């Protein structure tokens, strides 16, 4: 009897201590800014929320988040400054918005006909990030810590008129983003028109452009299919454009175990995005697009893809030369990226970053 009472007393004591410890554990709510819409319509935000859930669960609810979607706190190019200065604790952004601060971040965008398998791409980019300390040095200089960099869905064209061959694209005006896409389009007779995603619907509606090139998830978010119901899938590339950064000062003040949880959840999110989240989203996007009146889907032929690749300028060489002039191992990174992805199964239809 005494033994049972003693055991019961021990159990009560342990539960009491656990309760006190839980009450004493510091509660942390992190402020997060993103230029992208809420997770119902944005893949990037879906990645963010999935990562946040991992962290909250792993910390037993000690770390939670307050998200500000849709550029509520600033334009895309302002998000680095927001997190750098500590105006927010975390942002979802991408290095190409601020290339002078983070010149290495968007090298995957320089390669035409790069990997379309998000897992191959994600593993390669994580490996290169860990191999070359310059990535982390740039982050430290901007007072940020990279939490994750996850993949979008592959690039496609949405066109007003159905297009089945490369020759039919000549004379079309196409919305593009970034530095390099326009350089790929000009040699095949397409007139590139740079524009943010928020303006594409109206530009298509008013006849300013005939087609739009972007990741399927961003075209979906802005409902471009309503104006351009024809999909042309060139298997051009997939990019890891969903970046999450944390203010370094905030990160360093956190307990070491919480830091480890945050970083490990980031690595897990990258793989989860490539293998679970993105496939579901891609299936959902194309299922909804198929319901659009006048919908069609065309996969670009291998002949046209090779023809287009040969016509493209060597933009990876341009990128490598540019960052090398700034003191980075640009040529080495460009070669390493091709070697790693080729070994993982990607078939390059041309060698890029060739020194002349």
One Martini backbone bead per residue (centre of mass of N, CA, C, O) as a GRO file, in nm:
protein
  356
    1UNK     BB    1   0.059   0.061  -0.023
    2UNK     BB    2   0.301   0.253   0.017
    3UNK     BB    3   0.416   0.204  -0.266
    4UNK     BB    4   0.172   0.318  -0.425
    5UNK     BB    5   0.179   0.601  -0.301
    6UNK     BB    6   0.463   0.671  -0.396
    7UNK     BB    7   0.410   0.642  -0.701
    8UNK     BB    8   0.183   0.850  -0.714
    9UNK     BB    9   0.355   1.087  -0.611
   10UNK     BB   10   0.559   1.083  -0.846
   11UNK     BB   11   0.362   1.136  -1.073
   12UNK     BB   12   0.254   1.405  -0.970
   13UNK     BB   13   0.530   1.547  -0.963
   14UNK     BB   14   0.600   1.520  -1.264
   15UNK     BB   15   0.351   1.668  -1.371
   16UNK     BB   16   0.407   1.931  -1.225
   17UNK     BB   17   0.684   1.989  -1.351
   18UNK     BB   18   0.588   1.988  -1.645
   19UNK     BB   19   0.392   2.222  -1.611
   20UNK     BB   20   0.596   2.431  -1.515
   21UNK     BB   21   0.785   2.411  -1.760
   22UNK     BB   22   0.573   2.492  -1.971
   23UNK     BB   23   0.516   2.771  -1.839
   24UNK     BB   24   0.830   2.866  -1.850
   25UNK     BB   25   0.841   2.855  -2.138
   26UNK     BB   26   0.920   3.040  -2.393
   27UNK     BB   27   0.733   3.248  -2.596
   28UNK     BB   28   0.735   3.257  -2.961
   29UNK     BB   29   0.671   3.519  -3.199
   30UNK     BB   30   0.692   3.536  -3.547
   31UNK     BB   31   0.759   3.768  -3.799
   32UNK     BB   32   0.607   3.748  -4.133
   33UNK     BB   33   0.709   3.814  -4.472
   34UNK     BB   34   0.522   3.835  -4.795
   35UNK     BB   35   0.445   3.879  -5.144
   36UNK     BB   36   0.252   3.648  -5.122
   37UNK     BB   37  -0.008   3.482  -5.109
   38UNK     BB   38  -0.195   3.280  -4.968
   39UNK     BB   39  -0.197   2.926  -4.947
   40UNK     BB   40  -0.448   2.878  -5.134
   41UNK     BB   41  -0.272   3.035  -5.397
   42UNK     BB   42   0.028   2.969  -5.275
   43UNK     BB   43   0.310   2.786  -5.277
   44UNK     BB   44   0.504   2.947  -5.099
   45UNK     BB   45   0.304   2.961  -4.855
   46UNK     BB   46   0.278   2.656  -4.821
   47UNK     BB   47   0.569   2.612  -4.740
   48UNK     BB   48   0.574   2.793  -4.495
   49UNK     BB   49   0.348   2.652  -4.329
   50UNK     BB   50   0.485   2.375  -4.317
   51UNK     BB   51   0.731   2.471  -4.159
   52UNK     BB   52   0.586   2.596  -3.916
   53UNK     BB   53   0.458   2.334  -3.819
   54UNK     BB   54   0.719   2.187  -3.753
   55UNK     BB   55   0.822   2.388  -3.539
   56UNK     BB   56   0.582   2.395  -3.344
   57UNK     BB   57   0.583   2.090  -3.284
   58UNK     BB   58   0.891   2.060  -3.196
   59UNK     BB   59   0.835   2.297  -2.959
   60UNK     BB   60   0.552   2.262  -2.823
   61UNK     BB   61   0.442   2.569  -2.903
   62UNK     BB   62   0.668   2.794  -2.854
   63UNK     BB   63   0.661   2.838  -3.173
   64UNK     BB   64   0.526   3.105  -3.359
   65UNK     BB   65   0.315   3.277  -3.616
   66UNK     BB   66   0.306   3.590  -3.816
   67UNK     BB   67   0.143   3.659  -4.116
   68UNK     BB   68   0.231   3.864  -4.415
   69UNK     BB   69   0.066   3.903  -4.700
   70UNK     BB   70   0.089   4.045  -5.019
   71UNK     BB   71   0.283   4.289  -4.941
   72UNK     BB   72   0.196   4.444  -4.668
   73UNK     BB   73   0.520   4.544  -4.593
   74UNK     BB   74   0.614   4.516  -4.905
   75UNK     BB   75   0.808   4.483  -5.154
   76UNK     BB   76   1.005   4.244  -5.275
   77UNK     BB   77   1.280   4.424  -5.261
   78UNK     BB   78   1.219   4.492  -4.936
   79UNK     BB   79   1.259   4.221  -4.771
   80UNK     BB   80   1.556   4.228  -4.696
   81UNK     BB   81   1.539   4.484  -4.522
   82UNK     BB   82   1.331   4.385  -4.317
   83UNK     BB   83   1.518   4.150  -4.203
   84UNK     BB   84   1.788   4.295  -4.160
   85UNK     BB   85   1.660   4.517  -3.946
   86UNK     BB   86   1.404   4.370  -3.784
   87UNK     BB   87   1.107   4.432  -3.874
   88UNK     BB   88   1.144   4.128  -3.920
   89UNK     BB   89   1.217   3.784  -3.881
   90UNK     BB   90   1.083   3.693  -4.159
   91UNK     BB   91   1.117   3.577  -4.506
   92UNK     BB   92   0.977   3.552  -4.833
   93UNK     BB   93   1.214   3.514  -5.096
   94UNK     BB   94   1.464   3.645  -5.342
   95UNK     BB   95   1.776   3.718  -5.481
   96UNK     BB   96   1.682   3.872  -5.753
   97UNK     BB   97   1.582   4.136  -5.608
   98UNK     BB   98   1.903   4.144  -5.474
   99UNK     BB   99   2.190   4.106  -5.646
  100UNK     BB  100   2.404   4.280  -5.488
  101UNK     BB  101   2.373   4.108  -5.217
  102UNK     BB  102   2.285   3.814  -5.386
  103UNK     BB  103   2.454   3.688  -5.656
  104UNK     BB  104   2.415   3.355  -5.612
  105UNK     BB  105   2.100   3.272  -5.579
  106UNK     BB  106   2.011   3.264  -5.920
  107UNK     BB  107   2.164   3.046  -6.106
  108UNK     BB  108   1.926   2.858  -6.203
  109UNK     BB  109   1.814   3.088  -6.408
  110UNK     BB  110   2.060   3.061  -6.631
  111UNK     BB  111   1.948   2.765  -6.721
  112UNK     BB  112   1.867   2.618  -6.990
  113UNK     BB  113   1.735   2.319  -6.961
  114UNK     BB  114   1.702   2.228  -6.686
  115UNK     BB  115   1.583   2.099  -6.424
  116UNK     BB  116   1.247   1.946  -6.357
  117UNK     BB  117   1.334   1.800  -6.109
  118UNK     BB  118   1.298   1.901  -5.785
  119UNK     BB  119   1.492   1.702  -5.641
  120UNK     BB  120   1.746   1.741  -5.799
  121UNK     BB  121   1.765   2.044  -5.757
  122UNK     BB  122   1.755   2.061  -5.444
  123UNK     BB  123   2.001   1.885  -5.380
  124UNK     BB  124   2.207   2.048  -5.544
  125UNK     BB  125   2.170   2.326  -5.401
  126UNK     BB  126   2.240   2.229  -5.117
  127UNK     BB  127   2.522   2.125  -5.180
  128UNK     BB  128   2.641   2.392  -5.285
  129UNK     BB  129   2.581   2.561  -5.033
  130UNK     BB  130   2.775   2.380  -4.850
  131UNK     BB  131   3.045   2.398  -5.027
  132UNK     BB  132   3.003   2.721  -5.048
  133UNK     BB  133   3.076   2.985  -4.831
  134UNK     BB  134   2.968   3.238  -4.990
  135UNK     BB  135   2.671   3.217  -4.924
  136UNK     BB  136   2.692   3.267  -4.613
  137UNK     BB  137   2.848   3.533  -4.628
  138UNK     BB  138   2.624   3.696  -4.764
  139UNK     BB  139   2.418   3.654  -4.544
  140UNK     BB  140   2.579   3.779  -4.310
  141UNK     BB  141   2.606   4.063  -4.443
  142UNK     BB  142   2.269   4.072  -4.432
  143UNK     BB  143   2.168   3.949  -4.156
  144UNK     BB  144   2.121   3.635  -4.243
  145UNK     BB  145   1.935   3.320  -4.251
  146UNK     BB  146   1.903   3.029  -4.406
  147UNK     BB  147   1.632   2.799  -4.414
  148UNK     BB  148   1.508   2.792  -4.717
  149UNK     BB  149   1.507   2.638  -5.066
  150UNK     BB  150   1.244   2.598  -5.280
  151UNK     BB  151   1.039   2.468  -5.521
  152UNK     BB  152   0.886   2.506  -5.799
  153UNK     BB  153   0.714   2.499  -6.083
  154UNK     BB  154   0.736   2.458  -6.390
  155UNK     BB  155   0.781   2.607  -6.683
  156UNK     BB  156   0.535   2.795  -6.877
  157UNK     BB  157   0.299   2.852  -7.130
  158UNK     BB  158   0.053   3.106  -7.192
  159UNK     BB  159  -0.190   3.118  -7.456
  160UNK     BB  160  -0.424   3.241  -7.666
  161UNK     BB  161  -0.306   3.064  -7.882
  162UNK     BB  162  -0.246   2.783  -8.028
  163UNK     BB  163   0.064   2.595  -7.975
  164UNK     BB  164   0.290   2.342  -8.150
  165UNK     BB  165   0.540   2.529  -8.235
  166UNK     BB  166   0.814   2.725  -8.263
  167UNK     BB  167   0.730   2.894  -8.519
  168UNK     BB  168   0.456   3.009  -8.385
  169UNK     BB  169   0.617   3.225  -8.192
  170UNK     BB  170   0.658   3.425  -8.395
  171UNK     BB  171   0.578   3.759  -8.290
  172UNK     BB  172   0.539   3.728  -8.002
  173UNK     BB  173   0.422   3.847  -7.685
  174UNK     BB  174   0.612   3.807  -7.376
  175UNK     BB  175   0.603   3.744  -7.056
  176UNK     BB  176   0.863   3.831  -6.819
  177UNK     BB  177   1.132   3.742  -6.599
  178UNK     BB  178   1.419   3.860  -6.547
  179UNK     BB  179   1.734   3.847  -6.719
  180UNK     BB  180   1.721   3.575  -6.927
  181UNK     BB  181   1.457   3.500  -7.078
  182UNK     BB  182   1.468   3.713  -7.306
  183UNK     BB  183   1.734   3.590  -7.434
  184UNK     BB  184   1.584   3.321  -7.520
  185UNK     BB  185   1.348   3.445  -7.706
  186UNK     BB  186   1.469   3.618  -7.935
  187UNK     BB  187   1.599   3.385  -8.124
  188UNK     BB  188   1.274   3.278  -8.172
  189UNK     BB  189   1.088   3.558  -8.215
  190UNK     BB  190   1.037   3.676  -7.931
  191UNK     BB  191   0.883   3.935  -7.745
  192UNK     BB  192   0.987   4.069  -7.461
  193UNK     BB  193   0.796   4.139  -7.147
  194UNK     BB  194   0.837   4.310  -6.868
  195UNK     BB  195   0.658   4.181  -6.571
  196UNK     BB  196   0.458   4.158  -6.322
  197UNK     BB  197   0.220   3.939  -6.211
  198UNK     BB  198  -0.006   4.162  -6.142
  199UNK     BB  199  -0.021   4.263  -6.470
  200UNK     BB  200  -0.091   4.029  -6.672
  201UNK     BB  201  -0.396   4.011  -6.700
  202UNK     BB  202  -0.435   4.296  -6.826
  203UNK     BB  203  -0.234   4.262  -7.062
  204UNK     BB  204  -0.395   4.031  -7.190
  205UNK     BB  205  -0.676   4.167  -7.209
  206UNK     BB  206  -0.549   4.429  -7.386
  207UNK     BB  207  -0.305   4.314  -7.587
  208UNK     BB  208   0.001   4.351  -7.500
  209UNK     BB  209  -0.009   4.037  -7.488
  210UNK     BB  210   0.002   3.675  -7.589
  211UNK     BB  211   0.194   3.577  -7.348
  212UNK     BB  212   0.315   3.359  -7.073
  213UNK     BB  213   0.608   3.322  -6.861
  214UNK     BB  214   0.603   3.071  -6.599
  215UNK     BB  215   0.519   2.940  -6.332
  216UNK     BB  216   0.245   2.759  -6.272
  217UNK     BB  217   0.183   2.876  -5.985
  218UNK     BB  218   0.179   3.181  -6.067
  219UNK     BB  219  -0.031   3.165  -6.291
  220UNK     BB  220  -0.245   3.059  -6.099
  221UNK     BB  221  -0.255   3.290  -5.888
  222UNK     BB  222  -0.334   3.505  -6.144
  223UNK     BB  223  -0.540   3.373  -6.356
  224UNK     BB  224  -0.432   3.346  -6.668
  225UNK     BB  225  -0.615   3.123  -6.799
  226UNK     BB  226  -0.861   3.316  -6.866
  227UNK     BB  227  -0.679   3.455  -7.113
  228UNK     BB  228  -0.483   3.176  -7.148
  229UNK     BB  229  -0.579   2.839  -7.233
  230UNK     BB  230  -0.283   2.767  -7.345
  231UNK     BB  231  -0.052   2.505  -7.316
  232UNK     BB  232   0.311   2.525  -7.314
  233UNK     BB  233   0.552   2.259  -7.275
  234UNK     BB  234   0.917   2.281  -7.268
  235UNK     BB  235   1.100   2.184  -7.045
  236UNK     BB  236   1.302   2.416  -6.930
  237UNK     BB  237   1.248   2.459  -6.602
  238UNK     BB  238   1.343   2.457  -6.258
  239UNK     BB  239   1.310   2.649  -5.949
  240UNK     BB  240   1.452   2.785  -5.638
  241UNK     BB  241   1.240   3.056  -5.534
  242UNK     BB  242   1.185   2.964  -5.229
  243UNK     BB  243   1.277   3.187  -4.980
  244UNK     BB  244   1.406   3.164  -4.636
  245UNK     BB  245   1.463   3.426  -4.394
  246UNK     BB  246   1.661   3.521  -4.106
  247UNK     BB  247   1.736   3.703  -3.856
  248UNK     BB  248   2.036   3.682  -3.701
  249UNK     BB  249   1.984   3.802  -3.423
  250UNK     BB  250   1.737   3.630  -3.359
  251UNK     BB  251   1.866   3.356  -3.395
  252UNK     BB  252   2.106   3.390  -3.180
  253UNK     BB  253   1.893   3.422  -2.928
  254UNK     BB  254   1.830   3.141  -2.951
  255UNK     BB  255   1.813   2.844  -2.865
  256UNK     BB  256   1.990   2.584  -2.981
  257UNK     BB  257   1.752   2.384  -3.021
  258UNK     BB  258   1.584   2.582  -3.194
  259UNK     BB  259   1.782   2.625  -3.419
  260UNK     BB  260   1.789   2.327  -3.509
  261UNK     BB  261   1.491   2.302  -3.577
  262UNK     BB  262   1.478   2.522  -3.795
  263UNK     BB  263   1.695   2.399  -3.990
  264UNK     BB  264   1.582   2.108  -4.019
  265UNK     BB  265   1.305   2.194  -4.126
  266UNK     BB  266   1.416   2.320  -4.384
  267UNK     BB  267   1.530   2.061  -4.510
  268UNK     BB  268   1.262   1.902  -4.503
  269UNK     BB  269   1.095   2.096  -4.675
  270UNK     BB  270   1.243   2.067  -4.942
  271UNK     BB  271   1.164   1.767  -4.978
  272UNK     BB  272   0.860   1.792  -4.938
  273UNK     BB  273   0.811   1.979  -5.174
  274UNK     BB  274   0.927   1.791  -5.403
  275UNK     BB  275   0.749   1.513  -5.312
  276UNK     BB  276   0.453   1.644  -5.210
  277UNK     BB  277   0.347   1.934  -5.263
  278UNK     BB  278   0.396   1.984  -5.571
  279UNK     BB  279   0.241   1.744  -5.698
  280UNK     BB  280  -0.033   1.832  -5.588
  281UNK     BB  281  -0.039   2.113  -5.718
  282UNK     BB  282  -0.005   2.031  -6.012
  283UNK     BB  283  -0.259   1.862  -6.027
  284UNK     BB  284  -0.454   2.089  -5.947
  285UNK     BB  285  -0.393   2.295  -6.165
  286UNK     BB  286  -0.458   2.116  -6.420
  287UNK     BB  287  -0.744   2.043  -6.335
  288UNK     BB  288  -0.849   2.338  -6.343
  289UNK     BB  289  -0.758   2.420  -6.628
  290UNK     BB  290  -0.937   2.207  -6.788
  291UNK     BB  291  -1.211   2.382  -6.726
  292UNK     BB  292  -1.136   2.574  -6.939
  293UNK     BB  293  -1.229   2.740  -7.196
  294UNK     BB  294  -1.018   2.628  -7.458
  295UNK     BB  295  -0.841   2.414  -7.365
  296UNK     BB  296  -0.482   2.332  -7.393
  297UNK     BB  297  -0.215   2.079  -7.456
  298UNK     BB  298   0.145   2.119  -7.514
  299UNK     BB  299   0.429   1.941  -7.600
  300UNK     BB  300   0.734   1.993  -7.667
  301UNK     BB  301   0.951   1.898  -7.880
  302UNK     BB  302   1.266   1.777  -7.902
  303UNK     BB  303   1.346   1.931  -8.155
  304UNK     BB  304   1.270   2.215  -8.046
  305UNK     BB  305   1.444   2.212  -7.794
  306UNK     BB  306   1.718   2.185  -7.935
  307UNK     BB  307   1.690   2.430  -8.117
  308UNK     BB  308   1.664   2.633  -7.885
  309UNK     BB  309   1.927   2.572  -7.733
  310UNK     BB  310   2.117   2.654  -7.971
  311UNK     BB  311   2.001   2.960  -7.979
  312UNK     BB  312   2.105   3.018  -7.713
  313UNK     BB  313   2.263   3.185  -7.502
  314UNK     BB  314   2.534   3.180  -7.264
  315UNK     BB  315   2.422   3.263  -6.960
  316UNK     BB  316   2.604   3.105  -6.763
  317UNK     BB  317   2.861   3.254  -6.857
  318UNK     BB  318   2.768   3.532  -6.777
  319UNK     BB  319   2.734   3.474  -6.479
  320UNK     BB  320   3.021   3.367  -6.418
  321UNK     BB  321   3.177   3.622  -6.505
  322UNK     BB  322   3.043   3.823  -6.316
  323UNK     BB  323   3.108   3.684  -6.034
  324UNK     BB  324   3.412   3.657  -6.076
  325UNK     BB  325   3.462   3.970  -6.079
  326UNK     BB  326   3.362   3.960  -5.756
  327UNK     BB  327   3.517   3.681  -5.632
  328UNK     BB  328   3.381   3.428  -5.745
  329UNK     BB  329   3.322   3.074  -5.831
  330UNK     BB  330   3.150   3.064  -6.106
  331UNK     BB  331   3.259   2.835  -6.292
  332UNK     BB  332   3.252   2.615  -6.077
  333UNK     BB  333   2.949   2.622  -6.011
  334UNK     BB  334   2.842   2.567  -6.297
  335UNK     BB  335   2.978   2.289  -6.324
  336UNK     BB  336   2.872   2.155  -6.067
  337UNK     BB  337   2.572   2.167  -6.136
  338UNK     BB  338   2.591   1.984  -6.389
  339UNK     BB  339   2.724   1.737  -6.257
  340UNK     BB  340   2.518   1.670  -6.034
  341UNK     BB  341   2.259   1.650  -6.215
  342UNK     BB  342   2.365   1.435  -6.409
  343UNK     BB  343   2.417   1.216  -6.193
  344UNK     BB  344   2.098   1.228  -6.104
  345UNK     BB  345   1.958   1.235  -6.432
  346UNK     BB  346   2.011   1.477  -6.599
  347UNK     BB  347   1.963   1.585  -6.944
  348UNK     BB  348   2.173   1.759  -7.125
  349UNK     BB  349   2.150   1.944  -7.445
  350UNK     BB  350   2.389   2.124  -7.323
  351UNK     BB  351   2.673   2.305  -7.277
  352UNK     BB  352   2.759   2.521  -7.013
  353UNK     BB  353   2.984   2.749  -6.937
  354UNK     BB  354   3.181   2.846  -7.178
  355UNK     BB  355   3.489   2.926  -7.242
  356UNK     BB  356   3.657   3.174  -7.472
   0.00000   0.00000   0.00000
